[in-house]
Amino acid sequence: MSPDVPLLNDYKQDFFLKRFPQTVLGGPRLKLGYCAPPYIYVNQIILFLMPWVLGGIGTLLYQLGVLKDYYAAALSGGLMLFTAFVIQFTSLYARNKSVTVERMLTTNILAEEDEHEFTSCAGAETVKFLIPGKKYIVNIVFHSVLAGLVCGLGTWYLLPNRITLLYGSTGGTVLLFVFGWMTLCIGEYSLIVNTAIETAAFQTQDTYEITPLMRPLYIFLFVSVDLAHRFMVNIPALEQINQILHILFIFLPFLWALGTLPPPDALFLWAMEQVLQFGLGGSSMSTHLRLLVMFVISTGTAITSYFIPSTVGVVLFMSGLGFLQSLNLSDMGFVFKHSVTRHRVGNKSRMLPSGSEKQFTWKECLFYIIVLVFALLETSLLHHFAGFSQVSKNSSQAIVGYILMILLIILWILREIQSVYIFGIFQNPFYPKDIQTVTVFLEKQTRLMKIGVVRRILLTLVSPFAMIAFLSLDSCLEGLHSVSVSIGFTRAFRMIWQNTESALLETVIVSAVPLLMSGTDLWWNRSLDTGIRLLL
């Protein structure tokens, strides 16, 4: 490309100079493509600085010693709540008034895309331009209440005395106070006046008006750390985090404008999937509905196990639901529903063959039931008769730990035998070579298939039952009503079936490290329960 060619042509430069400041400032349109009356810009500046004025009232009363900090925050929040309702109902009144008398305008294709006609400072066209309003009445109430909370908590967050206690610098306090309120004004304007065009977009259309919640959400996250620091004293790490976030708070507008921070819908869905996958032992879901349903079920399992009073009931509940959640229940339900429909209609030519349906609904379903019954029997019997044994390396759980180590080594050897190169270097003598007779090739292929069948049996049946035995004998189950035990064992009992190889490796690490460290009490330290150890 020639150096004389501009990155943006004249039209794009004009569009960028209009759009980017609007995104940075949270919605004010301070540059238009045509000559607008001065009161358009003055009204936008007043609406933009309104939260600062209301928050300044509470801040001033606090600095003068008239109100305590939380009363000052409540006063500013209440004033902002009232102002937000006035702004929203003014917009609603202007829209209803403009609908009654609709002006017929001729369309000029050469006019600017955002060109409007204004008649007065407080006319219906002016109000509609400044405050587009909300599509749903419920959002008028919700966003107004949220605006009051943001202003109140923001006032509490940016109290000068509080900032001075954090940094001990008057100059730093002034900078953080001024630019921090700029951030709050940007979040408030985007929430109750006019929503900015966000650079980071997750949905093509904002049907439910989620975009205005993006900036207040991150403000709440920053304020929550400060609230935790206020009520949880003598935590140096939390104080340092609070100091860093106060500085980062003034750079939030640029992070929003550059698209660095995700919108709330994408953030919550991503966080939900990470918790499901790494915290509760699940896997990624293909749709949002499946993700939500599986997250609710998995979270409900962990919460329910917390309130079960019996240790036998806990292991039975976790073992059974861990196995059921590892199955593809949606496909099973679809096949079952399809088979019921075919049985009622009597039509034999449908999507799935009758043989595969019969095999799935009877043979595989019967196999799953048998495995579930044996898993529950093993869990209950081992936990009842051999659980909580005496503290020694010859205990039942230690013996199962040695068995798991042997299983892992055997599975690793069988996997290497089936590969072309052992350790990725040496050629495998058991693997068929490129040039051989058909008879020799088929013989070696048959041997490898038999080895693969053995490995699959060890991996899918023997290893899960061995890990169930290891978990059922763990002494950490004595400490019922523990959050770490509930979450850790929920994840462990599910990963046994859903991701057996990874679960086996984690379990071996948990069992091998303490066994190899002779003369220590790490193996039997109950403060480090299995729920946390399996989250390595």
Tab-separated table of C-alpha atoms in Angstrom, residues 119-535:
chain	number	residue	atom	x	y	z
A	119	THR	CA	-38.198	23.469	17.170
A	120	SER	CA	-37.474	24.410	20.800
A	121	CYS	CA	-35.222	23.645	23.734
A	122	ALA	CA	-37.817	21.437	25.426
A	123	GLY	CA	-39.783	20.267	22.392
A	124	ALA	CA	-40.801	16.683	21.792
A	125	GLU	CA	-38.247	16.271	18.990
A	126	THR	CA	-35.476	17.570	21.242
A	127	VAL	CA	-36.396	15.266	24.121
A	128	LYS	CA	-36.620	12.255	21.796
A	129	PHE	CA	-33.196	13.080	20.385
A	130	LEU	CA	-31.575	13.572	23.809
A	131	ILE	CA	-33.390	10.753	25.633
A	132	PRO	CA	-34.522	7.946	23.309
A	133	GLY	CA	-36.088	6.109	26.257
A	134	LYS	CA	-36.616	2.421	26.968
A	135	LYS	CA	-38.641	-0.069	24.984
A	136	TYR	CA	-40.130	-1.799	28.047
A	137	ILE	CA	-41.755	-0.306	31.133
A	138	VAL	CA	-39.977	-2.811	33.372
A	139	ASN	CA	-36.620	-1.509	32.137
A	140	ILE	CA	-37.645	2.031	33.033
A	141	VAL	CA	-38.055	0.953	36.648
A	142	PHE	CA	-35.098	-1.428	36.734
A	143	HIS	CA	-32.602	0.916	35.091
A	144	SER	CA	-33.721	3.831	37.256
A	145	VAL	CA	-33.254	1.821	40.459
A	146	LEU	CA	-29.887	0.630	39.170
A	147	ALA	CA	-28.897	4.232	38.437
A	148	GLY	CA	-29.694	5.173	42.027
A	149	LEU	CA	-27.568	2.313	43.345
A	150	VAL	CA	-24.663	3.233	41.067
A	151	CYS	CA	-24.750	6.863	42.178
A	152	GLY	CA	-25.052	5.991	45.875
A	153	LEU	CA	-22.331	3.359	45.899
A	154	GLY	CA	-20.173	5.494	43.609
A	155	THR	CA	-20.440	8.394	46.038
A	156	TRP	CA	-19.340	6.086	48.831
A	157	TYR	CA	-16.542	4.698	46.645
A	158	LEU	CA	-15.093	8.129	45.770
A	159	LEU	CA	-15.312	9.930	49.107
A	160	PRO	CA	-12.166	12.084	49.354
A	161	ASN	CA	-11.372	11.042	52.924
A	162	ARG	CA	-11.588	7.417	51.911
A	163	ILE	CA	-9.231	7.891	48.964
A	164	THR	CA	-6.791	9.832	51.147
A	165	LEU	CA	-6.697	6.955	53.646
A	166	LEU	CA	-5.824	4.554	50.820
A	167	TYR	CA	-3.001	6.591	49.280
A	168	GLY	CA	-2.079	9.350	51.735
A	169	SER	CA	-1.737	11.894	48.908
A	170	THR	CA	-3.868	14.978	48.349
A	171	GLY	CA	-2.910	15.286	44.673
A	172	GLY	CA	-3.751	11.639	44.017
A	173	THR	CA	-7.064	12.100	45.819
A	174	VAL	CA	-8.023	15.025	43.580
A	175	LEU	CA	-7.128	13.129	40.389
A	176	LEU	CA	-8.981	9.973	41.408
A	177	PHE	CA	-12.003	11.983	42.586
A	178	VAL	CA	-12.340	14.005	39.365
A	179	PHE	CA	-11.679	11.256	36.838
A	180	GLY	CA	-13.528	8.681	38.950
A	181	TRP	CA	-16.680	10.802	38.791
A	182	MET	CA	-16.167	11.088	35.041
A	183	THR	CA	-16.348	7.301	34.894
A	184	LEU	CA	-19.503	7.285	37.019
A	185	CYS	CA	-21.136	9.947	34.832
A	186	ILE	CA	-20.330	7.896	31.738
A	187	GLY	CA	-21.933	4.801	33.278
A	188	GLU	CA	-25.016	6.725	34.416
A	189	TYR	CA	-25.517	8.439	31.057
A	190	SER	CA	-25.335	5.149	29.209
A	191	LEU	CA	-27.859	3.671	31.615
A	192	ILE	CA	-30.636	6.271	31.845
A	193	VAL	CA	-30.157	8.826	29.051
A	194	ASN	CA	-28.747	7.423	25.803
A	195	THR	CA	-26.904	4.142	25.390
A	196	ALA	CA	-23.573	4.308	23.614
A	197	ILE	CA	-22.635	2.075	20.699
A	198	GLU	CA	-20.354	-0.456	22.358
A	199	THR	CA	-17.280	-1.738	20.570
A	200	ALA	CA	-17.568	-5.150	22.235
A	201	ALA	CA	-20.794	-6.766	20.982
A	202	PHE	CA	-22.096	-10.279	21.643
A	203	GLN	CA	-25.623	-10.184	20.206
A	204	THR	CA	-26.496	-8.693	16.833
A	205	GLN	CA	-29.651	-7.124	18.262
A	206	ASP	CA	-30.148	-5.887	21.811
A	207	THR	CA	-33.705	-7.142	22.200
A	208	TYR	CA	-33.865	-6.994	25.994
A	209	GLU	CA	-31.752	-3.816	26.429
A	210	ILE	CA	-28.773	-5.521	28.014
A	211	THR	CA	-26.171	-3.153	26.545
A	212	PRO	CA	-26.975	-0.288	29.003
A	213	LEU	CA	-26.110	-2.639	31.874
A	214	MET	CA	-22.524	-3.189	30.718
A	215	ARG	CA	-20.861	-0.128	32.239
A	216	PRO	CA	-22.773	-0.165	35.577
A	217	LEU	CA	-21.893	-3.859	35.924
A	218	TYR	CA	-18.154	-3.182	35.935
A	219	ILE	CA	-18.656	-0.230	38.270
A	220	PHE	CA	-20.386	-2.590	40.700
A	221	LEU	CA	-17.494	-5.052	40.453
A	222	PHE	CA	-15.011	-2.359	41.436
A	223	VAL	CA	-17.219	-1.051	44.239
A	224	SER	CA	-17.751	-4.563	45.623
A	225	VAL	CA	-14.017	-4.907	46.276
A	226	ASP	CA	-14.038	-1.625	48.173
A	227	LEU	CA	-17.032	-2.747	50.220
A	228	ALA	CA	-15.270	-5.997	51.054
A	229	HIS	CA	-12.213	-4.017	52.152
A	230	ARG	CA	-14.379	-1.801	54.356
A	231	PHE	CA	-16.000	-4.655	56.242
A	232	MET	CA	-13.081	-7.130	56.214
A	233	VAL	CA	-10.275	-5.333	58.008
A	234	ASN	CA	-6.635	-6.342	58.435
A	235	ILE	CA	-6.245	-7.995	55.033
A	236	PRO	CA	-3.203	-6.409	53.342
A	237	ALA	CA	-3.755	-8.206	50.026
A	238	LEU	CA	-7.327	-6.895	49.778
A	239	GLU	CA	-6.129	-3.368	50.520
A	240	GLN	CA	-3.529	-3.557	47.740
A	241	ILE	CA	-6.150	-4.843	45.293
A	242	ASN	CA	-8.449	-1.996	46.287
A	243	GLN	CA	-5.698	0.560	45.670
A	244	ILE	CA	-4.958	-0.897	42.235
A	245	LEU	CA	-8.634	-0.971	41.270
A	246	HIS	CA	-9.141	2.651	42.316
A	247	ILE	CA	-6.439	3.630	39.812
A	248	LEU	CA	-7.803	1.293	37.143
A	249	PHE	CA	-11.293	2.716	37.734
A	250	ILE	CA	-10.466	5.978	35.939
A	251	PHE	CA	-9.340	4.035	32.845
A	252	LEU	CA	-12.609	2.113	32.496
A	253	PRO	CA	-13.979	4.430	29.747
A	254	PHE	CA	-11.036	3.611	27.484
A	255	LEU	CA	-11.322	-0.121	28.210
A	256	TRP	CA	-15.013	0.052	27.284
A	257	ALA	CA	-14.321	2.053	24.130
A	258	LEU	CA	-11.553	-0.286	22.963
A	259	GLY	CA	-13.756	-3.372	23.446
A	260	THR	CA	-11.422	-4.913	26.043
A	261	LEU	CA	-14.187	-5.739	28.523
A	262	PRO	CA	-16.946	-8.133	27.385
A	263	PRO	CA	-20.659	-7.259	27.538
A	264	PRO	CA	-22.637	-8.690	30.472
A	265	ASP	CA	-24.435	-11.460	28.561
A	266	ALA	CA	-21.161	-12.800	27.139
A	267	LEU	CA	-19.418	-12.400	30.501
A	268	PHE	CA	-22.054	-14.322	32.454
A	269	LEU	CA	-22.321	-17.118	29.895
A	270	TRP	CA	-18.539	-17.470	29.756
A	271	ALA	CA	-18.225	-17.455	33.558
A	272	MET	CA	-21.057	-19.984	33.846
A	273	GLU	CA	-19.336	-22.325	31.396
A	274	GLN	CA	-15.976	-22.005	33.171
A	275	VAL	CA	-17.536	-22.801	36.544
A	276	LEU	CA	-19.398	-25.748	35.037
A	277	GLN	CA	-16.319	-27.109	33.287
A	278	PHE	CA	-13.545	-26.526	35.818
A	279	GLY	CA	-15.450	-26.206	39.068
A	280	LEU	CA	-18.264	-28.745	38.741
A	281	GLY	CA	-16.662	-31.260	36.353
A	282	GLY	CA	-18.970	-30.669	33.396
A	283	SER	CA	-18.207	-29.988	29.759
A	284	SER	CA	-18.906	-27.233	27.242
A	285	MET	CA	-22.490	-26.986	26.012
A	286	SER	CA	-23.570	-26.345	22.429
A	287	THR	CA	-26.439	-23.939	23.203
A	288	HIS	CA	-27.194	-21.334	25.857
A	289	LEU	CA	-30.272	-23.241	27.040
A	290	ARG	CA	-28.321	-26.458	27.564
A	291	LEU	CA	-25.610	-24.529	29.380
A	292	LEU	CA	-28.132	-22.919	31.698
A	293	VAL	CA	-29.965	-26.177	32.413
A	294	MET	CA	-26.775	-28.151	33.075
A	295	PHE	CA	-25.351	-25.372	35.252
A	296	VAL	CA	-28.516	-25.269	37.368
A	297	ILE	CA	-28.548	-29.066	37.736
A	298	SER	CA	-24.850	-29.241	38.643
A	299	THR	CA	-25.085	-26.369	41.102
A	300	GLY	CA	-28.207	-27.894	42.621
A	301	THR	CA	-26.348	-31.167	43.105
A	302	ALA	CA	-23.551	-29.476	45.052
A	303	ILE	CA	-26.007	-27.439	47.149
A	304	THR	CA	-28.213	-30.450	47.916
A	305	SER	CA	-25.219	-32.566	48.980
A	306	TYR	CA	-24.293	-29.833	51.464
A	307	PHE	CA	-27.550	-30.352	53.398
A	308	ILE	CA	-27.620	-34.170	53.440
A	309	PRO	CA	-27.013	-35.195	57.089
A	310	SER	CA	-25.662	-38.735	56.493
A	311	THR	CA	-22.256	-39.515	54.976
A	312	VAL	CA	-23.650	-42.640	53.297
A	313	GLY	CA	-26.421	-40.549	51.793
A	314	VAL	CA	-23.876	-38.011	50.546
A	315	VAL	CA	-21.719	-40.565	48.711
A	316	LEU	CA	-24.768	-42.328	47.274
A	317	PHE	CA	-26.267	-39.043	46.081
A	318	MET	CA	-23.029	-37.768	44.544
A	319	SER	CA	-22.118	-41.083	42.955
A	320	GLY	CA	-25.540	-41.583	41.378
A	321	LEU	CA	-25.974	-38.048	40.065
A	322	GLY	CA	-22.348	-37.924	38.936
A	323	PHE	CA	-22.988	-40.941	36.721
A	324	LEU	CA	-26.314	-39.619	35.404
A	325	GLN	CA	-24.913	-36.175	34.603
A	326	SER	CA	-22.067	-37.724	32.627
A	327	LEU	CA	-24.560	-39.297	30.210
A	328	ASN	CA	-25.936	-37.525	27.145
A	329	LEU	CA	-29.416	-37.201	28.555
A	330	SER	CA	-30.684	-34.922	25.777
A	331	ASP	CA	-30.000	-37.532	23.072
A	332	MET	CA	-31.448	-40.275	25.240
A	333	GLY	CA	-34.592	-38.215	25.749
A	334	PHE	CA	-34.850	-37.505	22.029
A	335	VAL	CA	-34.545	-41.175	21.084
A	336	PHE	CA	-37.028	-42.197	23.773
A	337	LYS	CA	-39.507	-39.539	22.651
A	338	HIS	CA	-39.062	-40.551	19.027
A	339	SER	CA	-39.626	-44.221	19.837
A	340	VAL	CA	-42.809	-43.395	21.797
A	341	THR	CA	-44.087	-41.313	18.883
A	342	ARG	CA	-43.405	-44.114	16.413
A	343	HIS	CA	-45.101	-46.605	18.663
A	344	ARG	CA	-48.232	-44.446	18.827
A	345	VAL	CA	-48.400	-43.563	15.152
A	346	GLY	CA	-47.331	-47.005	13.957
A	347	ASN	CA	-45.168	-45.631	11.189
A	348	LYS	CA	-42.085	-47.778	10.528
A	349	SER	CA	-40.282	-45.380	8.183
A	350	ARG	CA	-39.037	-42.554	10.304
A	351	MET	CA	-35.655	-40.880	10.892
A	352	LEU	CA	-33.992	-43.533	13.042
A	353	PRO	CA	-33.901	-47.244	12.187
A	354	SER	CA	-35.925	-49.445	14.453
A	355	GLY	CA	-32.929	-51.688	15.200
A	356	SER	CA	-30.781	-48.827	16.523
A	357	GLU	CA	-33.666	-47.504	18.645
A	358	LYS	CA	-34.308	-50.917	20.112
A	359	GLN	CA	-30.625	-51.458	20.802
A	360	PHE	CA	-30.247	-48.060	22.444
A	361	THR	CA	-33.390	-48.110	24.532
A	362	TRP	CA	-32.965	-51.659	25.745
A	363	LYS	CA	-29.371	-52.829	25.639
A	364	GLU	CA	-27.555	-49.607	26.356
A	365	CYS	CA	-30.151	-48.424	28.834
A	366	LEU	CA	-29.975	-51.769	30.646
A	367	PHE	CA	-26.184	-51.571	30.659
A	368	TYR	CA	-26.296	-48.051	32.185
A	369	ILE	CA	-28.729	-49.209	34.862
A	370	ILE	CA	-26.515	-52.157	35.798
A	371	VAL	CA	-23.417	-49.949	36.014
A	372	LEU	CA	-25.306	-47.415	38.146
A	373	VAL	CA	-26.565	-50.106	40.525
A	374	PHE	CA	-23.089	-51.606	40.953
A	375	ALA	CA	-21.590	-48.161	41.512
A	376	LEU	CA	-24.128	-47.368	44.213
A	377	LEU	CA	-23.633	-50.749	45.875
A	378	GLU	CA	-19.869	-50.384	45.866
A	379	THR	CA	-20.032	-46.844	47.221
A	380	SER	CA	-22.424	-47.625	50.054
A	381	LEU	CA	-20.807	-50.906	51.142
A	382	LEU	CA	-17.241	-49.633	51.105
A	383	HIS	CA	-18.131	-46.416	52.871
A	384	HIS	CA	-20.216	-48.203	55.495
A	385	PHE	CA	-17.840	-51.049	56.321
A	386	ALA	CA	-14.375	-49.678	55.480
A	387	GLY	CA	-14.705	-45.915	55.575
A	388	PHE	CA	-12.875	-43.703	58.069
A	389	SER	CA	-10.267	-46.377	58.880
A	390	GLN	CA	-7.310	-45.855	61.185
A	391	VAL	CA	-4.651	-43.413	60.105
A	392	SER	CA	-1.904	-45.472	58.455
A	393	LYS	CA	-0.424	-46.112	55.055
A	394	ASN	CA	-1.816	-49.643	55.155
A	395	SER	CA	-5.379	-48.408	55.280
A	396	SER	CA	-8.015	-49.278	52.712
A	397	GLN	CA	-7.735	-45.970	50.868
A	398	ALA	CA	-3.954	-46.269	50.619
A	399	ILE	CA	-4.312	-49.735	49.091
A	400	VAL	CA	-6.801	-48.405	46.540
A	401	GLY	CA	-4.337	-45.598	45.817
A	402	TYR	CA	-1.641	-48.159	44.932
A	403	ILE	CA	-4.138	-49.945	42.670
A	404	LEU	CA	-4.880	-46.670	40.865
A	405	MET	CA	-1.160	-46.091	40.288
A	406	ILE	CA	-0.812	-49.560	38.783
A	407	LEU	CA	-3.870	-48.965	36.583
A	408	LEU	CA	-2.443	-45.699	35.313
A	409	ILE	CA	0.863	-47.354	34.411
A	410	ILE	CA	-0.900	-50.243	32.625
A	411	LEU	CA	-3.110	-47.857	30.659
A	412	TRP	CA	-0.098	-45.805	29.662
A	413	ILE	CA	1.769	-48.936	28.469
A	414	LEU	CA	-1.240	-50.148	26.485
A	415	ARG	CA	-1.613	-46.734	24.869
A	416	GLU	CA	2.058	-46.684	23.866
A	417	ILE	CA	1.754	-50.170	22.367
A	418	GLN	CA	-1.039	-48.944	20.110
A	419	SER	CA	0.943	-45.944	18.836
A	420	VAL	CA	3.264	-45.918	15.830
A	421	TYR	CA	6.260	-44.679	17.833
A	422	ILE	CA	7.028	-45.403	21.479
A	423	PHE	CA	7.866	-42.188	23.357
A	424	GLY	CA	7.535	-40.542	19.969
A	425	ILE	CA	11.069	-41.777	19.050
A	426	PHE	CA	11.317	-45.559	18.727
A	427	GLN	CA	9.317	-47.463	16.151
A	428	ASN	CA	6.723	-49.719	17.706
A	429	PRO	CA	7.403	-53.398	16.794
A	430	PHE	CA	3.763	-54.299	17.488
A	431	TYR	CA	2.433	-51.785	14.973
A	432	PRO	CA	2.027	-52.985	11.343
A	433	LYS	CA	4.757	-51.735	9.044
A	434	ASP	CA	4.164	-50.124	5.678
A	435	ILE	CA	5.216	-53.092	3.516
A	436	GLN	CA	4.067	-56.509	4.762
A	437	THR	CA	2.044	-59.428	3.609
A	438	VAL	CA	-1.691	-59.234	4.113
A	439	THR	CA	-1.690	-62.152	6.577
A	440	VAL	CA	0.952	-60.628	8.854
A	441	PHE	CA	-0.708	-57.228	8.652
A	442	LEU	CA	-4.106	-58.630	9.678
A	443	GLU	CA	-2.569	-60.642	12.534
A	444	LYS	CA	-0.859	-57.600	14.022
A	445	GLN	CA	-3.959	-55.523	13.496
A	446	THR	CA	-6.031	-58.121	15.356
A	447	ARG	CA	-3.567	-58.080	18.267
A	448	LEU	CA	-3.718	-54.319	18.472
A	449	MET	CA	-7.514	-54.432	18.422
A	450	LYS	CA	-7.490	-56.888	21.329
A	451	ILE	CA	-5.103	-54.616	23.234
A	452	GLY	CA	-7.419	-51.695	22.500
A	453	VAL	CA	-10.417	-53.630	23.828
A	454	VAL	CA	-8.533	-54.466	27.040
A	455	ARG	CA	-7.488	-50.856	27.485
A	456	ARG	CA	-11.039	-49.638	26.864
A	457	ILE	CA	-12.422	-52.036	29.492
A	458	LEU	CA	-9.801	-50.932	32.014
A	459	LEU	CA	-10.468	-47.277	31.259
A	460	THR	CA	-14.272	-47.273	31.114
A	461	LEU	CA	-15.147	-49.878	33.766
A	462	VAL	CA	-12.261	-50.844	36.038
A	463	SER	CA	-10.811	-47.366	36.574
A	464	PRO	CA	-14.131	-45.645	37.455
A	465	PHE	CA	-15.005	-48.288	40.020
A	466	ALA	CA	-11.505	-48.068	41.517
A	467	MET	CA	-11.791	-44.276	41.791
A	468	ILE	CA	-15.250	-44.607	43.338
A	469	ALA	CA	-13.702	-46.847	45.972
A	470	PHE	CA	-10.936	-44.304	46.590
A	471	LEU	CA	-13.410	-41.449	47.083
A	472	SER	CA	-15.825	-43.484	49.192
A	473	LEU	CA	-13.048	-44.286	51.687
A	474	ASP	CA	-11.828	-40.716	52.054
A	475	SER	CA	-11.876	-39.442	55.620
A	476	CYS	CA	-12.771	-35.924	54.483
A	477	LEU	CA	-16.378	-37.065	54.194
A	478	GLU	CA	-16.535	-36.904	57.975
A	479	GLY	CA	-16.559	-33.119	57.665
A	480	LEU	CA	-20.089	-32.732	56.346
A	481	HIS	CA	-21.610	-29.318	55.594
A	482	SER	CA	-18.389	-28.068	54.046
A	483	VAL	CA	-18.543	-26.045	50.826
A	484	SER	CA	-15.191	-27.363	49.571
A	485	VAL	CA	-16.216	-30.982	50.195
A	486	SER	CA	-19.542	-30.521	48.391
A	487	ILE	CA	-18.023	-28.842	45.337
A	488	GLY	CA	-14.936	-31.064	45.190
A	489	PHE	CA	-16.731	-34.378	45.503
A	490	THR	CA	-19.468	-33.281	43.076
A	491	ARG	CA	-16.767	-32.575	40.514
A	492	ALA	CA	-14.833	-35.763	41.324
A	493	PHE	CA	-17.746	-38.206	41.102
A	494	ARG	CA	-18.797	-36.657	37.797
A	495	MET	CA	-15.335	-36.601	36.199
A	496	ILE	CA	-14.882	-40.288	37.051
A	497	TRP	CA	-17.331	-41.130	34.261
A	498	GLN	CA	-17.197	-38.070	32.022
A	499	ASN	CA	-13.409	-37.620	31.764
A	500	THR	CA	-11.997	-40.823	33.195
A	501	GLU	CA	-8.400	-40.485	32.036
A	502	SER	CA	-7.943	-36.980	33.459
A	503	ALA	CA	-9.724	-37.951	36.667
A	504	LEU	CA	-7.444	-40.995	37.048
A	505	LEU	CA	-4.343	-38.848	36.636
A	506	GLU	CA	-5.582	-36.316	39.193
A	507	THR	CA	-6.515	-39.049	41.666
A	508	VAL	CA	-3.117	-40.708	41.294
A	509	ILE	CA	-1.395	-37.379	41.972
A	510	VAL	CA	-3.545	-36.903	45.063
A	511	SER	CA	-2.724	-40.384	46.326
A	512	ALA	CA	0.900	-40.715	45.190
A	513	VAL	CA	2.442	-37.540	46.572
A	514	PRO	CA	1.567	-38.187	50.234
A	515	LEU	CA	2.432	-41.884	49.988
A	516	LEU	CA	5.899	-41.086	48.678
A	517	MET	CA	6.512	-38.557	51.458
A	518	SER	CA	7.162	-40.908	54.334
A	519	GLY	CA	7.205	-39.534	57.850
A	520	THR	CA	4.801	-36.696	57.157
A	521	ASP	CA	1.162	-36.131	57.944
A	522	LEU	CA	0.248	-34.613	54.594
A	523	TRP	CA	-1.737	-37.691	53.569
A	524	TRP	CA	-3.957	-37.441	56.611
A	525	ASN	CA	-4.231	-33.665	56.959
A	526	ARG	CA	-7.990	-33.180	57.014
A	527	SER	CA	-7.774	-29.441	56.554
A	528	LEU	CA	-6.739	-30.169	52.965
A	529	ASP	CA	-9.813	-32.116	52.019
A	530	THR	CA	-10.322	-34.120	48.859
A	531	GLY	CA	-12.652	-31.537	47.372
A	532	ILE	CA	-9.830	-29.016	47.110
A	533	ARG	CA	-7.154	-31.581	46.239
A	534	LEU	CA	-9.100	-32.814	43.232
A	535	LEU	CA	-9.269	-29.259	41.906
